[in-house]
Amino acid sequence: MHDFSRRGLLKATAAAGAGAVAVPGIAVAGATVASAASKRHGGPKCEPAELTGRIVRPQDSNYTDARLGWDQLFSHYPLVIVFAQNTQDVVNALTWARQNDVALRVRSGRHALEGWSNVDNGLVIDISELKSVDIDADARIATVGAGLSQLEAVTTLAEQDFAVTTGTEGSVGLSGATLGGGFGFLTRWLGMACDSLVGAEIVVASGDDCAKVIQVDRNHNSDLLWALRGAGNGNYGIVTSLTYKLAPLKSVAYLQATWTGIDDLAAIFEAYQRTAPFIDDRLGTQLEIHRNQIFLFGVLAEGTPEEAKELLDPILSIDSPDVTVQVGNWGDVYAGFQIPIALEPANWKFFSQFARKPFPSEAIDVVASFIQNAPTDDSNFFVQAFGGAVRKSPRGGTAFPHRDALFYSEPGVGWGKRSDEPGVCDPLTPQAQTWIAEFSQALRTYVNGAYVNVPNIGQQDWETAYWRDNFDRLREIKAKYDPHNVFQYEQSVPPATDGDRHSHS
């Protein structure tokens, strides 16, 4: 069976920070002055903090391995990396960063697609070793450490015949995927990943230079729970554990169809967008188009191969694709379609888009034209059908605004070989960057909005592209929980100001 190729779905974009100035006893070159973390208002001071946990510094032999992310297009050199072993390590690290005016970023799965979970000359708080799991089967609730990968979460829950929505790629951090919204094969059946999030433990900035732990659920800090469901990556604090409502799931039918060449692209795409968002809610699908083949993937919860084939017949009846179906435990199936990171290209670039109505033939022609001229075999255009449970918000609501989308779409380009010392001098880089920039621009007429977990760095209206009408409310919540804007990065939510509040009254 053909392995899943990389689509760049749901990369944990957990990131935060303020600028850095000199740390006592350490020269920090080339850093910007801290505008937020250095604000002092004469409030109560904390005791001087010390870093705890597993600490990696530039002189350590494992520094290169510790600093590199999944997407080697980005290469940063942090001053220190703290691998937290417990929540107190996170509290200490945040306090230390504030007291020493050091830039900070938060990292879990290392899939931040613009490199924002890392920072030169600053502190990276890595929560990937927080891997606790507590499942209450009777209550159908699980509380997990924020360091779990999606593969670890899916397989662990599946051992007890439970599931939550996750993205399709196992090495992605569960927390980053969930906090940005989170979608995959179970989305049409269970809703977004953030819809199942019913609680969290989060470390927030406190006072002038401190940090504290707060609990978030529908009865405590419920406004922050709303914000974490779709805008939680590095905007408000550092999530250390997540509590999910579970769905029982004993088995799935997993279908894969492969067409050689792309001669049938127009017919396949048209059939897909008229079928996949409207069929049985138990069926989640993805269509992935490469320059030399087209793949259709489907997962039918508690379904049979016959049902899966029948539901997808309008697409499968085009030409004669190679079709395989397997039935099994969701954890086993999910693990089966992962591919090792070592076999993937080193460099990636993606552009996220939502479609609220079917692509007309001209838009499908744009896709065909660009895919035919893709710079590598790994480059692709990928579509995920929405509809079903996505259209229903959970109790308490979420900050994720794209529930009316027909489908999500994403051009992606992958190139270059992985190495221990990545460089930006790959000869394909200019061609790859140009291709995806022109591809995404050519589709702009037919799409709107963007997905915060796949950030669009050049988008001018990113605030409303990610969050639409929710942005003002997110700023108000930011002002409440992070008034000094300690958690900031290139596209973070800024706190509302008094001027903003007056302008809305």
Short mmCIF file of C-alpha atoms in Angstrom, two decimals:
data_model
loop_
_atom_site.label_atom_id
_atom_site.label_comp_id
_atom_site.label_asym_id
_atom_site.label_seq_id
_atom_site.Cartn_x
_atom_site.Cartn_y
_atom_site.Cartn_z
CA MET A 1 0.00 0.00 0.00
CA HIS A 2 1.29 3.43 -0.90
CA ASP A 3 2.44 5.39 2.13
CA PHE A 4 0.96 8.76 2.91
CA SER A 5 3.09 11.52 1.50
CA ARG A 6 3.59 14.66 3.49
CA ARG A 7 0.82 17.22 3.22
CA GLY A 8 1.83 19.50 6.01
CA LEU A 9 -1.50 19.25 7.76
CA LEU A 10 -1.80 20.43 11.31
CA LYS A 11 1.72 21.34 12.13
CA ALA A 12 2.01 22.50 15.68
CA THR A 13 2.58 26.20 15.40
CA ALA A 14 3.03 26.67 19.14
CA ALA A 15 5.17 29.76 19.45
CA ALA A 16 5.55 32.75 21.68
CA GLY A 17 8.05 35.29 22.82
CA ALA A 18 9.23 38.80 23.34
CA GLY A 19 12.50 40.34 22.27
CA ALA A 20 15.76 39.59 24.06
CA VAL A 21 18.40 41.67 25.74
CA ALA A 22 21.48 40.56 27.62
CA VAL A 23 21.22 37.74 30.11
CA PRO A 24 23.39 38.20 33.18
CA GLY A 25 26.80 36.74 32.45
CA ILE A 26 25.92 35.82 28.85
CA ALA A 27 26.49 37.96 25.80
CA VAL A 28 23.43 37.89 23.57
CA ALA A 29 24.18 39.31 20.15
CA GLY A 30 21.76 40.48 17.51
CA ALA A 31 18.60 40.30 19.60
CA THR A 32 15.87 42.90 19.63
CA VAL A 33 15.05 44.83 22.77
CA ALA A 34 12.23 43.35 24.81
CA SER A 35 9.24 45.59 24.42
CA ALA A 36 6.83 43.48 26.40
CA ALA A 37 8.61 41.09 28.72
CA SER A 38 10.75 43.91 30.10
CA LYS A 39 7.83 46.11 31.21
CA ARG A 40 8.03 46.68 34.93
CA HIS A 41 5.16 48.18 36.85
CA GLY A 42 6.40 48.03 40.41
CA GLY A 43 4.19 45.08 41.32
CA PRO A 44 5.21 42.16 43.53
CA LYS A 45 8.41 40.46 42.39
CA CYS A 46 9.06 36.73 42.32
CA GLU A 47 12.09 35.10 43.81
CA PRO A 48 14.89 34.82 41.20
CA ALA A 49 14.10 31.78 39.07
CA GLU A 50 16.45 29.01 38.02
CA LEU A 51 16.00 26.84 34.95
CA THR A 52 15.06 23.25 35.71
CA GLY A 53 14.32 20.22 33.54
CA ARG A 54 16.54 18.78 30.81
CA ILE A 55 18.61 21.77 29.72
CA VAL A 56 20.52 21.97 26.42
CA ARG A 57 22.92 24.81 25.61
CA PRO A 58 24.96 25.62 22.47
CA GLN A 59 28.13 24.03 23.85
CA ASP A 60 26.38 20.69 24.44
CA SER A 61 26.98 17.82 22.02
CA ASN A 62 23.24 17.28 21.46
CA TYR A 63 22.50 20.96 20.71
CA THR A 64 22.11 20.54 16.94
CA ASP A 65 19.63 17.72 17.36
CA ALA A 66 17.79 19.69 20.03
CA ARG A 67 17.48 22.89 18.01
CA LEU A 68 16.41 21.52 14.61
CA GLY A 69 12.73 21.36 13.66
CA TRP A 70 10.95 19.13 11.18
CA ASP A 71 11.01 21.76 8.40
CA GLN A 72 14.69 22.38 7.77
CA LEU A 73 13.98 25.42 5.65
CA PHE A 74 14.29 27.23 9.00
CA SER A 75 17.39 27.09 11.19
CA HIS A 76 17.57 28.94 14.51
CA TYR A 77 20.17 29.05 17.27
CA PRO A 78 18.52 29.47 20.67
CA LEU A 79 20.48 30.50 23.75
CA VAL A 80 19.05 27.62 25.75
CA ILE A 81 16.45 24.87 25.28
CA VAL A 82 14.54 23.57 28.28
CA PHE A 83 12.88 20.18 27.88
CA ALA A 84 10.30 20.40 30.65
CA GLN A 85 9.79 17.25 32.71
CA ASN A 86 6.81 18.62 34.63
CA THR A 87 4.67 21.74 34.94
CA GLN A 88 6.98 23.35 37.50
CA ASP A 89 9.82 23.30 34.95
CA VAL A 90 7.58 25.35 32.66
CA VAL A 91 6.75 27.82 35.45
CA ASN A 92 10.46 28.21 36.23
CA ALA A 93 11.41 28.69 32.59
CA LEU A 94 8.74 31.33 31.94
CA THR A 95 9.67 33.19 35.13
CA TRP A 96 13.38 33.04 34.23
CA ALA A 97 12.70 34.40 30.74
CA ARG A 98 10.69 37.30 32.14
CA GLN A 99 13.22 38.14 34.85
CA ASN A 100 16.09 38.12 32.35
CA ASP A 101 14.29 39.78 29.43
CA VAL A 102 14.96 36.83 27.14
CA ALA A 103 12.84 36.05 24.08
CA LEU A 104 10.89 32.84 24.49
CA ARG A 105 9.11 30.38 22.23
CA VAL A 106 7.08 27.27 23.02
CA ARG A 107 7.61 24.01 21.16
CA SER A 108 6.03 20.56 21.15
CA GLY A 109 6.06 18.60 17.89
CA ARG A 110 8.59 20.85 16.09
CA HIS A 111 6.26 21.26 13.11
CA ALA A 112 5.84 25.05 13.25
CA LEU A 113 5.68 25.65 9.51
CA GLU A 114 7.33 29.06 9.53
CA GLY A 115 9.88 28.16 12.20
CA TRP A 116 8.10 30.20 14.88
CA SER A 117 8.55 27.62 17.65
CA ASN A 118 12.25 28.51 17.72
CA VAL A 119 14.14 31.76 18.22
CA ASP A 120 17.71 32.97 17.85
CA ASN A 121 19.39 34.00 21.12
CA GLY A 122 16.32 33.14 23.16
CA LEU A 123 14.76 30.44 25.31
CA VAL A 124 12.85 27.53 23.77
CA ILE A 125 10.49 25.84 26.24
CA ASP A 126 10.00 22.36 24.83
CA ILE A 127 7.05 20.44 26.28
CA SER A 128 7.46 17.30 24.14
CA GLU A 129 8.51 15.16 27.13
CA LEU A 130 5.25 15.78 29.03
CA LYS A 131 3.68 12.47 28.01
CA SER A 132 1.28 11.46 30.79
CA VAL A 133 -2.02 9.76 29.85
CA ASP A 134 -5.02 9.31 32.14
CA ILE A 135 -8.10 7.71 30.57
CA ASP A 136 -11.42 7.49 32.43
CA ALA A 137 -13.22 4.94 30.27
CA ASP A 138 -16.51 5.22 32.15
CA ALA A 139 -16.66 9.01 31.83
CA ARG A 140 -15.14 8.90 28.31
CA ILE A 141 -12.60 11.53 29.28
CA ALA A 142 -8.83 11.56 28.78
CA THR A 143 -6.30 13.99 30.26
CA VAL A 144 -2.95 13.88 28.47
CA GLY A 145 0.36 15.66 28.69
CA ALA A 146 0.84 18.32 26.03
CA GLY A 147 3.91 16.54 24.70
CA LEU A 148 2.08 13.64 23.07
CA SER A 149 2.47 13.27 19.34
CA GLN A 150 -0.61 12.55 17.29
CA LEU A 151 0.61 8.99 16.71
CA GLU A 152 1.05 8.43 20.44
CA ALA A 153 -2.39 9.86 21.16
CA VAL A 154 -4.21 7.91 18.44
CA THR A 155 -2.61 4.56 19.27
CA THR A 156 -2.96 4.96 23.05
CA LEU A 157 -6.66 5.85 22.86
CA ALA A 158 -7.32 3.16 20.24
CA GLU A 159 -6.03 0.47 22.61
CA GLN A 160 -9.19 1.16 24.63
CA ASP A 161 -11.37 1.66 21.52
CA PHE A 162 -11.56 5.43 21.85
CA ALA A 163 -10.74 8.28 19.48
CA VAL A 164 -10.58 12.04 19.10
CA THR A 165 -10.05 13.99 15.91
CA THR A 166 -6.40 14.45 14.98
CA GLY A 167 -4.49 15.35 11.87
CA THR A 168 -3.13 12.64 9.63
CA GLU A 169 0.57 12.91 10.43
CA GLY A 170 1.84 11.10 13.47
CA SER A 171 4.94 13.15 14.30
CA VAL A 172 2.92 16.36 14.65
CA GLY A 173 2.29 17.46 18.23
CA LEU A 174 -1.23 16.76 19.48
CA SER A 175 -1.41 20.02 21.43
CA GLY A 176 -0.41 22.27 18.54
CA ALA A 177 -2.82 20.57 16.19
CA THR A 178 -5.71 20.81 18.65
CA LEU A 179 -5.10 24.39 19.75
CA GLY A 180 -5.17 25.66 16.17
CA GLY A 181 -8.41 23.83 15.34
CA GLY A 182 -7.29 20.41 14.16
CA PHE A 183 -8.81 18.35 11.37
CA GLY A 184 -8.28 14.97 9.74
CA PHE A 185 -10.11 11.79 8.81
CA LEU A 186 -12.51 11.88 11.78
CA THR A 187 -13.50 15.54 11.38
CA ARG A 188 -16.79 15.06 9.57
CA TRP A 189 -17.79 12.50 12.22
CA LEU A 190 -16.46 14.08 15.46
CA GLY A 191 -15.91 17.72 14.51
CA MET A 192 -12.67 19.63 14.85
CA ALA A 193 -10.02 18.42 17.30
CA CYS A 194 -10.63 21.53 19.41
CA ASP A 195 -14.32 20.63 19.68
CA SER A 196 -13.37 17.67 21.90
CA LEU A 197 -11.15 19.81 24.14
CA VAL A 198 -13.00 20.29 27.42
CA GLY A 199 -10.17 21.41 29.69
CA ALA A 200 -6.52 22.38 29.92
CA GLU A 201 -3.76 23.21 32.36
CA ILE A 202 -1.87 26.30 31.22
CA VAL A 203 1.08 28.31 32.56
CA VAL A 204 0.50 32.03 32.15
CA ALA A 205 2.47 35.16 32.93
CA SER A 206 1.64 36.65 36.32
CA GLY A 207 2.44 40.06 37.77
CA ASP A 208 5.57 41.84 36.59
CA ASP A 209 7.98 38.94 36.34
CA CYS A 210 6.26 35.78 37.56
CA ALA A 211 4.35 32.81 36.16
CA LYS A 212 1.49 30.73 37.51
CA VAL A 213 -0.58 27.66 36.65
CA ILE A 214 -4.29 27.99 35.99
CA GLN A 215 -6.98 25.44 35.15
CA VAL A 216 -9.29 26.03 32.22
CA ASP A 217 -12.66 24.40 31.57
CA ARG A 218 -16.27 25.41 31.06
CA ASN A 219 -16.59 26.45 34.73
CA HIS A 220 -13.16 28.05 35.19
CA ASN A 221 -11.70 30.67 32.86
CA SER A 222 -14.25 29.63 30.24
CA ASP A 223 -13.37 32.59 28.02
CA LEU A 224 -9.83 31.24 27.78
CA LEU A 225 -11.13 27.77 26.89
CA TRP A 226 -12.99 29.38 23.99
CA ALA A 227 -9.79 31.09 22.84
CA LEU A 228 -7.66 27.95 23.20
CA ARG A 229 -10.07 26.14 20.89
CA GLY A 230 -8.62 27.53 17.68
CA ALA A 231 -6.23 30.30 18.74
CA GLY A 232 -4.31 28.61 21.53
CA ASN A 233 -0.89 28.18 19.96
CA GLY A 234 1.47 30.38 21.91
CA ASN A 235 -0.90 33.33 22.26
CA TYR A 236 -2.00 33.09 25.90
CA GLY A 237 0.42 30.86 27.74
CA ILE A 238 1.98 27.41 27.70
CA VAL A 239 -0.51 24.53 27.72
CA THR A 240 0.92 21.62 29.72
CA SER A 241 -2.01 19.20 29.65
CA LEU A 242 -5.24 18.79 27.71
CA THR A 243 -8.51 17.11 28.64
CA TYR A 244 -10.60 15.60 25.85
CA LYS A 245 -14.09 14.19 25.55
CA LEU A 246 -13.65 10.78 23.87
CA ALA A 247 -15.69 8.98 21.25
CA PRO A 248 -15.94 5.18 21.19
CA LEU A 249 -14.42 3.75 18.00
CA LYS A 250 -13.80 0.02 17.55
CA SER A 251 -12.77 -0.16 13.90
CA VAL A 252 -12.50 1.76 10.64
CA ALA A 253 -12.51 0.91 6.95
CA TYR A 254 -9.54 2.62 5.28
CA LEU A 255 -9.76 3.06 1.51
CA GLN A 256 -7.05 4.20 -0.85
CA ALA A 257 -7.45 4.77 -4.58
CA THR A 258 -4.59 5.62 -6.94
CA TRP A 259 -4.82 7.00 -10.46
CA THR A 260 -1.66 6.97 -12.57
CA GLY A 261 -1.11 10.31 -14.32
CA ILE A 262 -3.42 13.32 -14.00
CA ASP A 263 -5.42 13.12 -17.23
CA ASP A 264 -8.61 12.56 -15.23
CA LEU A 265 -7.96 15.39 -12.76
CA ALA A 266 -10.88 17.59 -13.83
CA ALA A 267 -13.43 14.76 -13.63
CA ILE A 268 -12.05 13.41 -10.34
CA PHE A 269 -11.93 16.82 -8.67
CA GLU A 270 -15.44 17.74 -9.81
CA ALA A 271 -16.83 14.41 -8.55
CA TYR A 272 -14.94 14.81 -5.26
CA GLN A 273 -16.24 18.28 -4.42
CA ARG A 274 -19.81 17.30 -5.30
CA THR A 275 -19.64 14.09 -3.24
CA ALA A 276 -17.18 14.13 -0.31
CA PRO A 277 -18.57 17.07 1.73
CA PHE A 278 -22.15 15.70 1.57
CA ILE A 279 -21.99 11.93 2.09
CA ASP A 280 -22.26 9.94 5.33
CA ASP A 281 -20.72 11.95 8.20
CA ARG A 282 -18.75 8.87 9.28
CA LEU A 283 -16.62 9.13 6.13
CA GLY A 284 -13.62 11.47 6.11
CA THR A 285 -11.68 11.89 2.87
CA GLN A 286 -8.64 13.55 1.39
CA LEU A 287 -7.76 14.03 -2.28
CA GLU A 288 -4.08 14.50 -3.03
CA ILE A 289 -2.80 15.46 -6.46
CA HIS A 290 0.84 15.03 -7.53
CA ARG A 291 2.40 15.69 -10.92
CA ASN A 292 2.32 12.01 -11.86
CA GLN A 293 -0.54 10.50 -9.83
CA ILE A 294 -3.71 11.23 -7.87
CA PHE A 295 -4.64 9.67 -4.53
CA LEU A 296 -7.98 9.45 -2.77
CA PHE A 297 -7.94 8.40 0.89
CA GLY A 298 -11.03 7.62 2.94
CA VAL A 299 -11.67 6.52 6.53
CA LEU A 300 -15.15 5.24 7.38
CA ALA A 301 -15.79 4.96 11.12
CA GLU A 302 -17.35 1.62 12.07
CA GLY A 303 -17.76 0.84 8.37
CA THR A 304 -17.22 -1.99 5.92
CA PRO A 305 -15.18 -2.02 2.69
CA GLU A 306 -18.40 -2.39 0.71
CA GLU A 307 -19.91 0.72 2.35
CA ALA A 308 -16.76 2.76 1.73
CA LYS A 309 -16.63 1.81 -1.94
CA GLU A 310 -20.33 2.47 -2.44
CA LEU A 311 -20.18 5.91 -0.83
CA LEU A 312 -17.20 6.90 -2.98
CA ASP A 313 -18.45 5.28 -6.17
CA PRO A 314 -19.06 8.61 -7.99
CA ILE A 315 -15.30 9.21 -7.75
CA LEU A 316 -14.02 5.63 -7.98
CA SER A 317 -16.02 5.02 -11.18
CA ILE A 318 -13.84 7.51 -13.07
CA ASP A 319 -11.41 5.54 -15.21
CA SER A 320 -10.08 2.49 -13.28
CA PRO A 321 -8.05 3.43 -10.21
CA ASP A 322 -6.17 0.90 -8.14
CA VAL A 323 -8.35 0.54 -5.01
CA THR A 324 -7.44 -1.13 -1.72
CA VAL A 325 -9.49 -1.27 1.49
CA GLN A 326 -8.52 -2.55 4.91
CA VAL A 327 -10.54 -2.85 8.08
CA GLY A 328 -8.97 -2.65 11.50
CA ASN A 329 -8.39 -0.84 14.77
CA TRP A 330 -7.94 2.89 14.13
CA GLY A 331 -4.59 2.93 15.93
CA ASP A 332 -3.20 0.15 13.74
CA VAL A 333 -4.50 1.71 10.54
CA TYR A 334 -3.18 5.16 11.50
CA ALA A 335 0.26 3.79 12.37
CA GLY A 336 0.29 1.92 9.08
CA PHE A 337 0.15 4.96 6.85
CA GLN A 338 2.90 6.97 8.56
CA ILE A 339 6.28 7.34 6.87
CA PRO A 340 9.59 7.92 8.67
CA ILE A 341 10.72 11.54 8.83
CA ALA A 342 14.16 10.48 7.56
CA LEU A 343 12.59 9.58 4.21
CA GLU A 344 10.88 12.94 3.74
CA PRO A 345 12.34 16.01 2.02
CA ALA A 346 14.12 18.48 4.31
CA ASN A 347 12.42 21.67 3.18
CA TRP A 348 8.72 22.44 2.94
CA LYS A 349 6.43 25.35 2.15
CA PHE A 350 2.63 25.36 2.28
CA PHE A 351 -0.24 27.77 1.76
CA SER A 352 -3.59 27.26 3.50
CA GLN A 353 -6.95 28.13 1.98
CA PHE A 354 -10.67 27.39 2.50
CA ALA A 355 -13.28 27.02 -0.24
CA ARG A 356 -16.89 27.86 0.56
CA LYS A 357 -18.27 26.86 -2.83
CA PRO A 358 -17.16 24.32 -5.45
CA PHE A 359 -14.22 25.17 -7.67
CA PRO A 360 -15.37 26.15 -11.17
CA SER A 361 -13.61 24.55 -14.11
CA GLU A 362 -11.20 27.51 -14.39
CA ALA A 363 -9.96 26.88 -10.83
CA ILE A 364 -9.45 23.18 -11.53
CA ASP A 365 -7.50 24.20 -14.65
CA VAL A 366 -5.24 26.35 -12.44
CA VAL A 367 -4.54 23.33 -10.23
CA ALA A 368 -3.76 21.13 -13.23
CA SER A 369 -1.49 23.72 -14.78
CA PHE A 370 0.60 24.24 -11.65
CA ILE A 371 0.75 20.56 -10.69
CA GLN A 372 2.04 19.66 -14.16
CA ASN A 373 4.92 22.07 -13.56
CA ALA A 374 5.60 21.10 -9.94
CA PRO A 375 9.32 21.24 -9.06
CA THR A 376 9.40 17.82 -7.31
CA ASP A 377 7.34 14.63 -6.98
CA ASP A 378 6.64 15.51 -3.35
CA SER A 379 4.93 18.75 -4.36
CA ASN A 380 1.15 18.41 -4.27
CA PHE A 381 -2.25 20.02 -4.04
CA PHE A 382 -4.33 18.53 -1.26
CA VAL A 383 -8.04 18.83 -0.41
CA GLN A 384 -9.91 17.80 2.75
CA ALA A 385 -13.72 17.68 2.69
CA PHE A 386 -15.54 19.50 5.49
CA GLY A 387 -19.26 19.35 6.25
CA GLY A 388 -20.82 16.91 8.71
CA ALA A 389 -20.01 17.57 12.35
CA VAL A 390 -17.74 20.52 11.50
CA ARG A 391 -20.87 22.63 11.08
CA LYS A 392 -21.84 22.16 14.74
CA SER A 393 -20.01 24.09 17.46
CA PRO A 394 -19.46 22.38 20.83
CA ARG A 395 -20.89 23.74 24.09
CA GLY A 396 -19.03 26.92 24.96
CA GLY A 397 -18.11 27.58 21.34
CA THR A 398 -14.69 27.84 19.71
CA ALA A 399 -12.49 30.48 18.12
CA PHE A 400 -12.22 28.37 14.94
CA PRO A 401 -14.40 30.21 12.39
CA HIS A 402 -14.30 28.19 9.16
CA ARG A 403 -17.16 25.79 9.87
CA ASP A 404 -19.03 26.80 6.73
CA ALA A 405 -16.18 25.68 4.44
CA LEU A 406 -16.94 23.11 1.79
CA PHE A 407 -13.33 21.96 1.86
CA TYR A 408 -9.83 22.94 2.94
CA SER A 409 -7.18 23.15 0.22
CA GLU A 410 -3.42 23.46 0.36
CA PRO A 411 -0.64 23.63 -2.21
CA GLY A 412 2.58 22.23 -0.76
CA VAL A 413 6.13 21.85 -2.01
CA GLY A 414 8.86 19.63 -0.55
CA TRP A 415 12.47 19.50 -1.66
CA GLY A 416 16.05 18.78 -0.55
CA LYS A 417 17.73 16.08 1.53
CA ARG A 418 17.77 16.02 5.32
CA SER A 419 21.06 16.67 7.11
CA ASP A 420 22.36 17.54 10.58
CA GLU A 421 23.35 21.02 9.40
CA PRO A 422 20.60 22.35 7.16
CA GLY A 423 21.33 25.30 4.94
CA VAL A 424 19.15 27.60 2.88
CA CYS A 425 21.39 27.23 -0.16
CA ASP A 426 19.54 24.34 -1.78
CA PRO A 427 19.54 25.07 -5.53
CA LEU A 428 15.80 24.24 -5.78
CA THR A 429 14.74 26.73 -3.11
CA PRO A 430 14.06 29.74 -5.40
CA GLN A 431 12.06 27.60 -7.84
CA ALA A 432 10.07 25.91 -5.06
CA GLN A 433 9.26 29.19 -3.31
CA THR A 434 8.23 30.86 -6.58
CA TRP A 435 6.03 27.93 -7.61
CA ILE A 436 3.97 27.88 -4.41
CA ALA A 437 3.70 31.67 -4.23
CA GLU A 438 2.35 31.88 -7.78
CA PHE A 439 0.11 28.81 -7.28
CA SER A 440 -1.54 30.19 -4.14
CA GLN A 441 -1.95 33.62 -5.75
CA ALA A 442 -3.60 32.10 -8.83
CA LEU A 443 -6.25 30.44 -6.60
CA ARG A 444 -7.11 33.54 -4.58
CA THR A 445 -10.28 34.28 -6.52
CA TYR A 446 -11.76 30.92 -5.57
CA VAL A 447 -10.84 30.68 -1.87
CA ASN A 448 -10.88 32.76 1.29
CA GLY A 449 -9.59 32.48 4.82
CA ALA A 450 -6.52 30.65 6.06
CA TYR A 451 -5.67 28.03 8.68
CA VAL A 452 -3.53 29.20 11.59
CA ASN A 453 -1.73 25.85 11.85
CA VAL A 454 -0.54 26.35 8.27
CA PRO A 455 0.33 30.05 8.48
CA ASN A 456 0.47 32.22 5.37
CA ILE A 457 3.43 34.46 6.06
CA GLY A 458 2.80 36.96 3.27
CA GLN A 459 -0.93 37.43 3.86
CA GLN A 460 -1.76 41.02 4.73
CA ASP A 461 -5.09 40.36 6.43
CA TRP A 462 -3.90 37.32 8.38
CA GLU A 463 -5.86 38.33 11.52
CA THR A 464 -9.25 37.98 9.81
CA ALA A 465 -8.05 35.23 7.45
CA TYR A 466 -7.40 32.99 10.47
CA TRP A 467 -10.15 34.11 12.84
CA ARG A 468 -12.66 36.23 10.91
CA ASP A 469 -15.01 38.08 13.30
CA ASN A 470 -13.45 36.47 16.38
CA PHE A 471 -10.27 38.53 16.31
CA ASP A 472 -11.50 41.40 18.52
CA ARG A 473 -12.71 38.98 21.18
CA LEU A 474 -9.38 37.13 21.05
CA ARG A 475 -7.60 40.46 21.68
CA GLU A 476 -9.82 41.17 24.70
CA ILE A 477 -9.02 37.75 26.18
CA LYS A 478 -5.33 38.33 25.45
CA ALA A 479 -5.46 41.63 27.38
CA LYS A 480 -6.97 39.77 30.34
CA TYR A 481 -4.54 36.83 30.51
CA ASP A 482 -1.38 38.31 28.97
CA PRO A 483 -1.62 42.11 29.29
CA HIS A 484 2.17 42.60 28.92
CA ASN A 485 2.16 40.62 25.65
CA VAL A 486 4.82 38.23 26.93
CA PHE A 487 3.65 35.64 24.40
CA GLN A 488 4.28 37.20 21.05
CA TYR A 489 5.64 36.10 17.70
CA GLU A 490 5.26 37.09 14.05
CA GLN A 491 1.51 36.49 13.79
CA SER A 492 0.44 36.37 17.43
CA VAL A 493 -2.72 37.93 18.82
CA PRO A 494 -1.92 41.36 20.34
CA PRO A 495 -3.75 42.48 23.49
CA ALA A 496 -6.61 44.92 23.12
CA THR A 497 -5.83 48.41 24.37
CA ASP A 498 -8.03 50.98 26.08
CA GLY A 499 -8.26 52.76 22.73
CA ASP A 500 -9.60 49.62 21.09
CA ARG A 501 -12.25 49.23 23.77
CA HIS A 502 -13.44 52.84 23.42
CA SER A 503 -13.68 52.50 19.65
CA HIS A 504 -16.07 49.55 20.03
CA SER A 505 -18.34 51.16 22.63
#
